[in-house]
Coordinates of C-alpha atoms in Angstrom, one line a residue:
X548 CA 174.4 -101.2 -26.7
X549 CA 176.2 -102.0 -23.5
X550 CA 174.7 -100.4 -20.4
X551 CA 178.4 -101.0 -18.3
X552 CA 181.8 -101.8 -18.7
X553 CA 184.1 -103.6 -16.7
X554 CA 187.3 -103.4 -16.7
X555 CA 190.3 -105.5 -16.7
X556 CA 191.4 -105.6 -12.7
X557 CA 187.9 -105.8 -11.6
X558 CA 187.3 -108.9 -14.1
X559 CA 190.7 -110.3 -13.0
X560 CA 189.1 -110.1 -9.1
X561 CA 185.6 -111.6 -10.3
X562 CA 187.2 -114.6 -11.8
X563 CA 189.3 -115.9 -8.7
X564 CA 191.4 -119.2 -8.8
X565 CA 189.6 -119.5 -12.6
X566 CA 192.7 -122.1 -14.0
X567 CA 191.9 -126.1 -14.1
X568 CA 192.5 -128.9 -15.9
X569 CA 191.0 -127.3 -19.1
X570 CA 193.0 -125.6 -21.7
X571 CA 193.7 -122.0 -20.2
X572 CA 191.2 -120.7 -23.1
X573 CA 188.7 -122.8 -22.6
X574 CA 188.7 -122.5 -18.7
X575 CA 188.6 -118.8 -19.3
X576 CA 185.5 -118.9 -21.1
X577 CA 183.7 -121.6 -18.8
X578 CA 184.6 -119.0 -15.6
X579 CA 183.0 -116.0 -17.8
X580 CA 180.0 -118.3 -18.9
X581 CA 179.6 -119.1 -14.6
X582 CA 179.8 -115.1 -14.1
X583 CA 177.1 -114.4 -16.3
X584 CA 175.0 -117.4 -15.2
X585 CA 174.7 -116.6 -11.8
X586 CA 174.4 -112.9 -11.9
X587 CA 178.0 -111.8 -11.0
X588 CA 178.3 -110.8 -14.6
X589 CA 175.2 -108.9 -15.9
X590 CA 173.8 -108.6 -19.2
X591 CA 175.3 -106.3 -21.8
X592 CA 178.3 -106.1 -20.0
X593 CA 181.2 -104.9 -22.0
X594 CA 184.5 -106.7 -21.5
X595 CA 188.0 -106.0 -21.5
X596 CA 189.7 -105.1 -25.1
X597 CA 191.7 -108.7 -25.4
X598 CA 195.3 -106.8 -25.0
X599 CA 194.1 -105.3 -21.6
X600 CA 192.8 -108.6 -20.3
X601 CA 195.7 -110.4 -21.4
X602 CA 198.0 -108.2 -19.2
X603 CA 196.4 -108.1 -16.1
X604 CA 195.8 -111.9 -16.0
X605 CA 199.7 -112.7 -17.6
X606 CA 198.5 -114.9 -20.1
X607 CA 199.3 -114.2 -23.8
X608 CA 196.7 -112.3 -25.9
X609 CA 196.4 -114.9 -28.3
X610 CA 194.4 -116.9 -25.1
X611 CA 192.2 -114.3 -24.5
X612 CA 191.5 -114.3 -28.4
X613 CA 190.7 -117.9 -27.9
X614 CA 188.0 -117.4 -25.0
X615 CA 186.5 -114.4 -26.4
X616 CA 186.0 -117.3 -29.7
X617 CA 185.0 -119.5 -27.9
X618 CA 182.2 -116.9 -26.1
X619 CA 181.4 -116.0 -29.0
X620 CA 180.4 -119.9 -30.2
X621 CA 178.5 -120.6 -27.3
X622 CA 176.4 -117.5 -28.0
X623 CA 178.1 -115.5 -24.9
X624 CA 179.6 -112.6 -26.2
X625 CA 179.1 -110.5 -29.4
X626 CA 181.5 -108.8 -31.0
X627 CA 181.4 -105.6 -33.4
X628 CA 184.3 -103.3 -34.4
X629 CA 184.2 -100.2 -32.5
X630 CA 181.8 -101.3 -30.2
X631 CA 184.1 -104.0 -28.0
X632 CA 182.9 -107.4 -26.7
X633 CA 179.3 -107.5 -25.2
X634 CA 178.2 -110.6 -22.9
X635 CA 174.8 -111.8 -23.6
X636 CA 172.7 -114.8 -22.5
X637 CA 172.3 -117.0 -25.6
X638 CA 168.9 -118.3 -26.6
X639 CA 168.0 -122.1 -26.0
X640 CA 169.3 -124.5 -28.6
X641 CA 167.9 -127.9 -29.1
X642 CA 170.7 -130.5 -27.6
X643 CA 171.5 -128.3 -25.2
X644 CA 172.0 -129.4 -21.5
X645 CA 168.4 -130.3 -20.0
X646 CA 167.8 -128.5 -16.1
X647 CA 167.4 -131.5 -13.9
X648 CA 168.0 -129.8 -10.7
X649 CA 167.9 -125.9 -9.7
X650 CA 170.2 -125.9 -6.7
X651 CA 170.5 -121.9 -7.3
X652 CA 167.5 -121.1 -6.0
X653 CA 166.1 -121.9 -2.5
X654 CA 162.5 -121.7 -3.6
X655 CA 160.3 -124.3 -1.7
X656 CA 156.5 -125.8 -3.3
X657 CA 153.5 -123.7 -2.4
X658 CA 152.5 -124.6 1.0
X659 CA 149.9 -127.1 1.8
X660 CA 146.5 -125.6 2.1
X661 CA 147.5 -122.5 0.2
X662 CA 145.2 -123.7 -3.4
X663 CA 142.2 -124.1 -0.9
X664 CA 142.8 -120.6 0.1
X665 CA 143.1 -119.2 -3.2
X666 CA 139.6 -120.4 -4.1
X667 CA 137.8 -119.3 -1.3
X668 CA 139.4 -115.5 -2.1
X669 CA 138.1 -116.1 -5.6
X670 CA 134.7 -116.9 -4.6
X671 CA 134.1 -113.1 -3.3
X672 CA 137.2 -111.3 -5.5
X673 CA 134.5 -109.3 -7.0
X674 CA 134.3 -107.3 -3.8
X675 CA 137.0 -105.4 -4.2
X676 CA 136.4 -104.4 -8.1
X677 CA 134.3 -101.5 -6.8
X678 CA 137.5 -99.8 -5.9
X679 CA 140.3 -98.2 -8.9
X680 CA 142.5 -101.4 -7.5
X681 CA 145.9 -98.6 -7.1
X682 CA 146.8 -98.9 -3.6
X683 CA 150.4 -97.4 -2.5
X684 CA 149.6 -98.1 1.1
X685 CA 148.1 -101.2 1.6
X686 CA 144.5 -103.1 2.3
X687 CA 143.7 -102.2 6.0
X688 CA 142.7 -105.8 7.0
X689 CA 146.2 -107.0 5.8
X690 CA 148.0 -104.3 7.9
X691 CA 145.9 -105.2 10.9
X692 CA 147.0 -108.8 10.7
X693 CA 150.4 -107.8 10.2
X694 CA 150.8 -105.4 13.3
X695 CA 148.9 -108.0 15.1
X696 CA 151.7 -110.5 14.5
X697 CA 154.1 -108.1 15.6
X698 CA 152.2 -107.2 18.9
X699 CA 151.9 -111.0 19.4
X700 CA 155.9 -111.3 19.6
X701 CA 156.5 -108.3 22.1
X702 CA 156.8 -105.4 19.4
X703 CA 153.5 -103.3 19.5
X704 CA 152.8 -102.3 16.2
X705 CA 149.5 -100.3 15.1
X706 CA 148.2 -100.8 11.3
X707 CA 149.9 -97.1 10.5
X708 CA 153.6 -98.4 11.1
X709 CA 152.6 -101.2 8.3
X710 CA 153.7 -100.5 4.2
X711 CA 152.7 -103.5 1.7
X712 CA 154.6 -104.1 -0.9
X713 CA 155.5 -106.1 -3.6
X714 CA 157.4 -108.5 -1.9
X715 CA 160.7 -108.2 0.5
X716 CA 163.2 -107.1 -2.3
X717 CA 161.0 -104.6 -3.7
X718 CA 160.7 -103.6 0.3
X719 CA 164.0 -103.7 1.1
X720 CA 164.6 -101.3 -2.9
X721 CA 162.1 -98.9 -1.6
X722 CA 163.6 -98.0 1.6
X723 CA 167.2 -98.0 0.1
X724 CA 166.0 -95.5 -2.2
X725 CA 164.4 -93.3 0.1
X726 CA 167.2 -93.5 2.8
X727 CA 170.4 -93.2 0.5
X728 CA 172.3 -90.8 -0.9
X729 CA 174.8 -91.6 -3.1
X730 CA 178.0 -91.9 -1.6
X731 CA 176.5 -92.9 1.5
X732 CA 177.7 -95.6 3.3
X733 CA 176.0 -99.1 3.9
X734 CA 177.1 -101.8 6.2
X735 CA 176.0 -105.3 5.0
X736 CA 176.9 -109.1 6.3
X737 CA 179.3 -111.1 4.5
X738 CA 178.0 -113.4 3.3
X739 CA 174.8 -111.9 2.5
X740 CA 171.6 -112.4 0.1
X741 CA 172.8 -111.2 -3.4
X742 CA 169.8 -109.2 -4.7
X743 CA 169.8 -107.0 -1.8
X744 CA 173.9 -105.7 -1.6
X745 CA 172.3 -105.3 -5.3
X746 CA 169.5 -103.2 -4.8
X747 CA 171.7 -101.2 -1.7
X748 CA 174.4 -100.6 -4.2
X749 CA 171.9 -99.3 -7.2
X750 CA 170.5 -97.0 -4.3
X751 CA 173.7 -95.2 -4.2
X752 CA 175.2 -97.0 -1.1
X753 CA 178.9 -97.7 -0.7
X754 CA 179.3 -101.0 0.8
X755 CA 181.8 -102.1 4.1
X756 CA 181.4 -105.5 5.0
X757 CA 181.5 -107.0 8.2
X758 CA 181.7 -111.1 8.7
X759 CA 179.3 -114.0 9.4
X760 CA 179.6 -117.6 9.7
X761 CA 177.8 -121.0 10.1
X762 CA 179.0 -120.4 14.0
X763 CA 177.4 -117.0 13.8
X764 CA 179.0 -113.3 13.8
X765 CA 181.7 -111.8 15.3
X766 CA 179.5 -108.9 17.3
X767 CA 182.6 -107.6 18.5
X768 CA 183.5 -106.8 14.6
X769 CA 180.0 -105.5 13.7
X770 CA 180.0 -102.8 16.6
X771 CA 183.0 -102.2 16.1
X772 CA 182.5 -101.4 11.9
X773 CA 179.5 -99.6 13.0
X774 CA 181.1 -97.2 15.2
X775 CA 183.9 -96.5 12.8
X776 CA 182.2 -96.6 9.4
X777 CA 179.5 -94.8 10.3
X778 CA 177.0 -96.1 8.1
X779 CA 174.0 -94.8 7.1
X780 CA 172.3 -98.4 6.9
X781 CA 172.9 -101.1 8.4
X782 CA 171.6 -104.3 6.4
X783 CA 171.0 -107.6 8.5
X784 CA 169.3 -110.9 8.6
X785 CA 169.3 -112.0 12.1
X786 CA 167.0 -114.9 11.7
X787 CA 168.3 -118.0 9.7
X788 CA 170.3 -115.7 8.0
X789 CA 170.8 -116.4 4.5
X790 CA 172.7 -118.2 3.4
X791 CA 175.1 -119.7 6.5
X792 CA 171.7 -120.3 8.5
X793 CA 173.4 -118.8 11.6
X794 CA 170.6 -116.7 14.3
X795 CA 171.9 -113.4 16.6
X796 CA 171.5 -113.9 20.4
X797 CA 169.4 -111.3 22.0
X798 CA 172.3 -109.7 23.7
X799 CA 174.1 -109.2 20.4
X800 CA 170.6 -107.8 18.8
X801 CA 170.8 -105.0 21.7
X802 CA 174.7 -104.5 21.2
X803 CA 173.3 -103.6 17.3
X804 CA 170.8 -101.4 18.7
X805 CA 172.8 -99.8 20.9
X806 CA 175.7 -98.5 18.6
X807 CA 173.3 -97.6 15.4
X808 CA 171.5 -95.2 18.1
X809 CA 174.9 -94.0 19.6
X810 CA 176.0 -93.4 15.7
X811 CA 173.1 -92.3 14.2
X812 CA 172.6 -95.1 11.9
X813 CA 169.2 -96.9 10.6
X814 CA 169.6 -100.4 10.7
X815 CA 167.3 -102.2 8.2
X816 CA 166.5 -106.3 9.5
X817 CA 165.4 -108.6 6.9
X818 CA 163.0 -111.2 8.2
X819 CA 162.3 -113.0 5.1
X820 CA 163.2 -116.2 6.8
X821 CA 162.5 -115.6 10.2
X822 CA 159.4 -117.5 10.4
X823 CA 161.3 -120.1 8.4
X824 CA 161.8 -122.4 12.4
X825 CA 162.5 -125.9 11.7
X826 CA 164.2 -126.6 15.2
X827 CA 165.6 -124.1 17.0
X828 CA 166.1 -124.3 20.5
X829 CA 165.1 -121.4 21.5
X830 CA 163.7 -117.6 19.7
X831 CA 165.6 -114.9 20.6
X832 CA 163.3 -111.9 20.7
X833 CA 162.5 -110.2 17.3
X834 CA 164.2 -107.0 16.9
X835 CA 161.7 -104.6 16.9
X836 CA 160.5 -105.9 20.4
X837 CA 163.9 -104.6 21.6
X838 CA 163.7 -101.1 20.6
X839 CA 162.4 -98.2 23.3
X840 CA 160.2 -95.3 22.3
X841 CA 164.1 -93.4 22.7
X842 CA 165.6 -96.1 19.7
X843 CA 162.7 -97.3 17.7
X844 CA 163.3 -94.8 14.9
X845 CA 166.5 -96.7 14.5
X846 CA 165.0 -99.8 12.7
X847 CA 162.9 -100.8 9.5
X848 CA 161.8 -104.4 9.4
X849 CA 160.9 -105.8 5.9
X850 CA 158.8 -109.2 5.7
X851 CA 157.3 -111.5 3.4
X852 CA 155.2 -114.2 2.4
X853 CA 157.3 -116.0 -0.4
X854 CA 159.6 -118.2 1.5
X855 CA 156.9 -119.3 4.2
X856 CA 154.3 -119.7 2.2
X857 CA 155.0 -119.5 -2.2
X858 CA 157.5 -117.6 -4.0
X859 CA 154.4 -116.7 -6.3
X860 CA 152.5 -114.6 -3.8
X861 CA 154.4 -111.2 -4.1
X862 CA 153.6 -109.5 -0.8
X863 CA 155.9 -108.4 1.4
X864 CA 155.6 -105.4 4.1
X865 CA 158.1 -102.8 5.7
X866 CA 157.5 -101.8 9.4
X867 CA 158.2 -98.7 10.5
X868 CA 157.7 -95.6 12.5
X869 CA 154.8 -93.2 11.0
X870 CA 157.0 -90.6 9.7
X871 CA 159.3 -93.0 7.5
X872 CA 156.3 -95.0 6.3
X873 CA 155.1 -91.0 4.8
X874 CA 158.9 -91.2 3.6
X875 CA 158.3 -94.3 2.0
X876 CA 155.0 -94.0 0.5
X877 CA 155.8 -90.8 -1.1
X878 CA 158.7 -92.2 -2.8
X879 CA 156.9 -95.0 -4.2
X880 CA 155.3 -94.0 -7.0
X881 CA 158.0 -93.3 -8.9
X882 CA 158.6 -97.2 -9.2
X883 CA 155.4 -98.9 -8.4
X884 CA 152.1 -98.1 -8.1
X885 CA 151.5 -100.5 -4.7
X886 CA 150.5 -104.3 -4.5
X887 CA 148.2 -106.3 -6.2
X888 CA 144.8 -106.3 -4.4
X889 CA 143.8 -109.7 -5.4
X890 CA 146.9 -110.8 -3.9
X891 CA 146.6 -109.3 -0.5
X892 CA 143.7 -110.5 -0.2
X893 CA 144.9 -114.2 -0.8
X894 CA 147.7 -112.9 1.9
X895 CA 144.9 -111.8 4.5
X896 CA 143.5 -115.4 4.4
X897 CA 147.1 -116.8 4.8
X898 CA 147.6 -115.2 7.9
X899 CA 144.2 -116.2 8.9
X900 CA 145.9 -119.5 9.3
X901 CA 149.3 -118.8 9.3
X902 CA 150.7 -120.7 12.2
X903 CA 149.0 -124.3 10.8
X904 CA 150.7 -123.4 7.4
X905 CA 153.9 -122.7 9.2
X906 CA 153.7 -125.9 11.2
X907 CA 153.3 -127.2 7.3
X908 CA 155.9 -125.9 6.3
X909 CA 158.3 -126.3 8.9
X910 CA 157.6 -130.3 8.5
X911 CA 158.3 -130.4 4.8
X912 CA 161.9 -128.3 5.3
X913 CA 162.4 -130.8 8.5
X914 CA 162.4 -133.7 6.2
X915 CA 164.6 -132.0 3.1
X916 CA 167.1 -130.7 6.1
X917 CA 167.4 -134.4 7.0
X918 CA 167.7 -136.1 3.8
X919 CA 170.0 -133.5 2.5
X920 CA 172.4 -133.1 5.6
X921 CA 172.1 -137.5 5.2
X922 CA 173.3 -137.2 1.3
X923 CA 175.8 -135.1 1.4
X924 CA 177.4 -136.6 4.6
X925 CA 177.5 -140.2 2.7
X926 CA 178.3 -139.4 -0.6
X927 CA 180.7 -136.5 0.0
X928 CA 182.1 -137.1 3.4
X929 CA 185.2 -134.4 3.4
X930 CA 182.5 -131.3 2.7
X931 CA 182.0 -130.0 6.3
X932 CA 177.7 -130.0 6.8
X933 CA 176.7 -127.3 9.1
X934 CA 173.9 -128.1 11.9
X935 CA 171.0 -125.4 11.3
X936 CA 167.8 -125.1 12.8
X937 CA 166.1 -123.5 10.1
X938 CA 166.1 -121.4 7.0
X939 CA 166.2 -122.8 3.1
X940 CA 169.6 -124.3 2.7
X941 CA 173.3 -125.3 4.0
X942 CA 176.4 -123.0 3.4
X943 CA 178.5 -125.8 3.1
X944 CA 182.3 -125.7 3.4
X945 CA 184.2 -127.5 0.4
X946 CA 187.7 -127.9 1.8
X947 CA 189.1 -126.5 -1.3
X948 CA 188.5 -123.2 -3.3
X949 CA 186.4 -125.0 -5.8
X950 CA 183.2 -123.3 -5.5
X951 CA 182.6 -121.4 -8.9
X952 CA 185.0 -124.6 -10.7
X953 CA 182.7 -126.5 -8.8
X954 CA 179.5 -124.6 -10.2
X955 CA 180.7 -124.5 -13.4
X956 CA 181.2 -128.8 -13.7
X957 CA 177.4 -129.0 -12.8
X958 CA 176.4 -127.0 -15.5
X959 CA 177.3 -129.8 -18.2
X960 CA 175.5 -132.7 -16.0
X961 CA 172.3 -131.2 -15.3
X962 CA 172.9 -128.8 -12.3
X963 CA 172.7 -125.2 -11.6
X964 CA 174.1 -124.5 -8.5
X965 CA 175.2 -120.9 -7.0
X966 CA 178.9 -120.4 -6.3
X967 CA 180.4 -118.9 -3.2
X968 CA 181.6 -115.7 -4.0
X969 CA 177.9 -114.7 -5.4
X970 CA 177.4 -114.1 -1.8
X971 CA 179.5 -111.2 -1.4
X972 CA 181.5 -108.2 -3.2
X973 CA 184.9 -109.2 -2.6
X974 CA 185.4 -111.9 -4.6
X975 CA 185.6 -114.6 -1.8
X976 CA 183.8 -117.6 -0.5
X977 CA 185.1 -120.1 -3.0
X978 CA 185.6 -122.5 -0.3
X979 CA 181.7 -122.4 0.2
X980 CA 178.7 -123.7 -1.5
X981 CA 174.9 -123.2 -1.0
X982 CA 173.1 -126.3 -1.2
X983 CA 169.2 -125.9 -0.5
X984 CA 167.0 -128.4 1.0
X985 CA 163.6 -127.2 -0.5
X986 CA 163.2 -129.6 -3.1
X987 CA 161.5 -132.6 -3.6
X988 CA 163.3 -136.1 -2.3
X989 CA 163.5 -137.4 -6.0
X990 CA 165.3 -134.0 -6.6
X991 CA 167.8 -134.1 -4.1
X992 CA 168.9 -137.3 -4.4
X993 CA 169.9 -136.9 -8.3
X994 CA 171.1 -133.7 -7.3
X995 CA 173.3 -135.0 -4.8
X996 CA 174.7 -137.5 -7.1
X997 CA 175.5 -135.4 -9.9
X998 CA 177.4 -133.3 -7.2
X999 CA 179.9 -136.3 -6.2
X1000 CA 180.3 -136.7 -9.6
X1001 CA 181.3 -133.2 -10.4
X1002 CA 183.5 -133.4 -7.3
X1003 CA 185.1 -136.0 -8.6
X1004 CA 186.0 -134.2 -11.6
X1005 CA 187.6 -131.3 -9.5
X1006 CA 188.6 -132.6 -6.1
X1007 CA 192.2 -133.8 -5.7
X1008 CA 191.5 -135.2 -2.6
X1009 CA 189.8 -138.7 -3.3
X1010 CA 186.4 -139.9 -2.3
X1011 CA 186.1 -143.4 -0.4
X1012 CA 185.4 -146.3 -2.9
X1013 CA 186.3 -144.2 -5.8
X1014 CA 188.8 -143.8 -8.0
X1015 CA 191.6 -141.0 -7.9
X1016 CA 190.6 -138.1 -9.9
X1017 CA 192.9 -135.7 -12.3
X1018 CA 194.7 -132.7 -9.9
X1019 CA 193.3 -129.7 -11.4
X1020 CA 195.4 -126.7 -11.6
X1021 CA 195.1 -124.3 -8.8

């Protein structure tokens, strides 16, 4: 049974500059097929009755017939009278497509040192099995180390303003759910991580938008929503920001501050990637270090270990003040029971040692920046390459709105790659692309290739020492 329906205008919006070369049918389809691949669509997601569809996007119904088919042959959609069209992921076929690169994810190798660590922990695991192993809060030792960071960089924290969890979207879902209403308003970046707009809009929120680049935000524009939206969260990444890579000055940071106090709004800073420094000139001061005894009930931090350190360890931790980390933790249960023990304590040991592993780390993104940035500069010279300093990836600008046509010709050849508009809710962004540097060097070289060779299959602008391809239709 479908669990939503969408309907014909909001499709329409979805689906962008969707036309190409292709038969209109089939292009259809292939645009749908990108929707549901990379999350814009979701599972069990009714579609349009054919006649609706066929209105709205002034083609003939007889097309829409034809891509619903063809949906339906690829294992897409499913189709029962009385019921409408239902999109689902089809299983794996033999002589399908074989995954040689996973550009759609910026999920780097565990760090070195980190399989030393999990065999010491497992040496003396048995410590802990004295205890029921249900732990809402958080292991003590783990919350030490984690105020103790925060102390370190001018925010002092005590263990009590510390909430583990099970990662930074689970952290980021949890105070969403305690701080929302429905109906409530939410400010968010544009472009912004795509799971968390998610879990903000699930929450309840509605979302306002406010704009960020590779050259950073327009501060002028965020005050400025804050003061007239009126949020009651604000959702950031200040730090390598994902996915333009772009960092906040300190003075913009306190501008932030400064209005959500005036206008009563919490502002909620995702630091998943701030430890993520390759470069950077200078660190602007973490935001919690700005915040006065007056402000600091203003701001929730969330963190985690699975960019810095592996995807695979699932801890992540909200800082707080007291009262909303009782808010929090009484709110939990409903979804979680708190964090794996076993795996806090590998995350205890971690930040034991975290600034060598960082140093690791840092070194292995230094050399996929490089070779990436190098890549893509020589073998597709007309995509602007921003200069970043850190983070997991580049938001890299196309010079045509080919992103999701784009997306969709890697698909075929081995790729999966994110398109631009999965970064946002309006629909926009197809001039944008996120490539991420976190794979191996055999990996980003064939990745890199099979990209000039989609390119070439969409671009109408040529590529040196290649030959003109076929104008698609825009």
């Amino acid at each position: 049974m479908a669990r939503s329906r969408i309907g014909a205008r909001q499709l329409a919006a979805l689906l962008g500059e969707w036309e190409s070369a292709e038969p209109v049918y089939a292009a259809l389809g292939a645009r749908i097929r990108l929707l549901l691949a990379d999350g814009r669509l979701a599972t069990h997601t009714r579609l349009p009755a054919e006649r609706e569809l066929a209105d709205e996007l002034g083609r003939s119904r007889t097309t829409i017939v034809a891509a619903y088919r063809a949906l339906r042959e690829s294992g897409h959609l499913i189709s029962m009278r009385g019921s409408g069209s239902v999109l689902v992921l089809p299983p794996w076929l033999p002589g399908r497509t074989v995954l040689e690169v996973d550009f759609a994810r910026s999920v780097p190798a565990p760090v070195a040192g980190l399989d030393e660590i999990v065999r010491a922990v497992a040496g003396r695991a048995s410590t802990v099995l004295e205890h029921s192993g249900f732990d809402l809060i958080g292991q003590q030792r783990l919350r030490e180390s984690i105020a103790a960071r925060y102390t370190e960089h001018g925010a002092p924290t005590t263990p009590d303003q510390i909430l583990i969890t099970l990662g930074a979207q689970n952290a980021i879902a949890l105070t969403a759910r305690t701080v929302l209403r429905h109906g409530d308003r939410v400010l968010i970046e544009s472009p912004t991580y795509p799971h968390a707009y998610e879990a903000l809009g699930n929450a309840g929120g509605r979302l306002v938008s406010t704009p960020v680049t590779t050259t950073g935000w327009d501060i002028d524009h965020l005050v400025s929503a804050i003061e007239r939206v009126r949020p009651e969260l604000v959702y950031l990444i200040p730090d390598f920001h994902n996915p333009t890579g772009s960092s906040m000055h300190a003075e913009q940071r306190e501008r932030v501050i400064a209005s959500a106090r005036r206008n009563g709004a919490l502002v909620l800073i995702d630091e998943t990637t701030a430890d993520l420094d390759i470069d950077r000139p200078d660190s602007p001061p973490a935001f919690p270090s700005l915040t006065t005894t007056r402000d600091a009930d203003t701001l929730v931090c969330v963190g985690s270990l699975s960019k810095t350190i592996w995807g695979g360890l699932r801890v992540g931790w909200i800082r707080a003040e007291p009262a909303m980390i009782s808010r929090l933790i009484t709110r939990r249960p409903a979804d979680d029971l708190g964090t794996p023990v076993i795996e806090q304590l590998i995350a205890t040991e971690v930040l034991e040692r975290y600034d060598l592993l960082l140093t690791r780390r840092a070194d292995q993104l230094r050399a996929g920046r490089d070779l990436l940035v190098s890549l893509l500069r020589t073998s597709l010279p007309d995509w602007r390459i921003p200069e970043v300093h850190g983070g997991l990836a580049l938001w890299v600008e196309l010079g045509a709105p080919l992103s999701s046509a784009l997306a969709s010709a890697c698909q075929p050849r081995g790729v999966r790659i994110t398109a631009g508009p999965r970064f946002g809710i309006d629909g926009a962004r197809e001039r944008f692309i996120r490539v991420p540097f976190t794979a191996g060097t055999d990996q980003l070289e064939r990745g890199v290739s099979i990209l000039r060779e989609a390119w070439q299959s969409l671009d109408p602008v040529p590529i040196p020492g290649t030959q003109t391809p076929r104008h698609p239709m825009l």
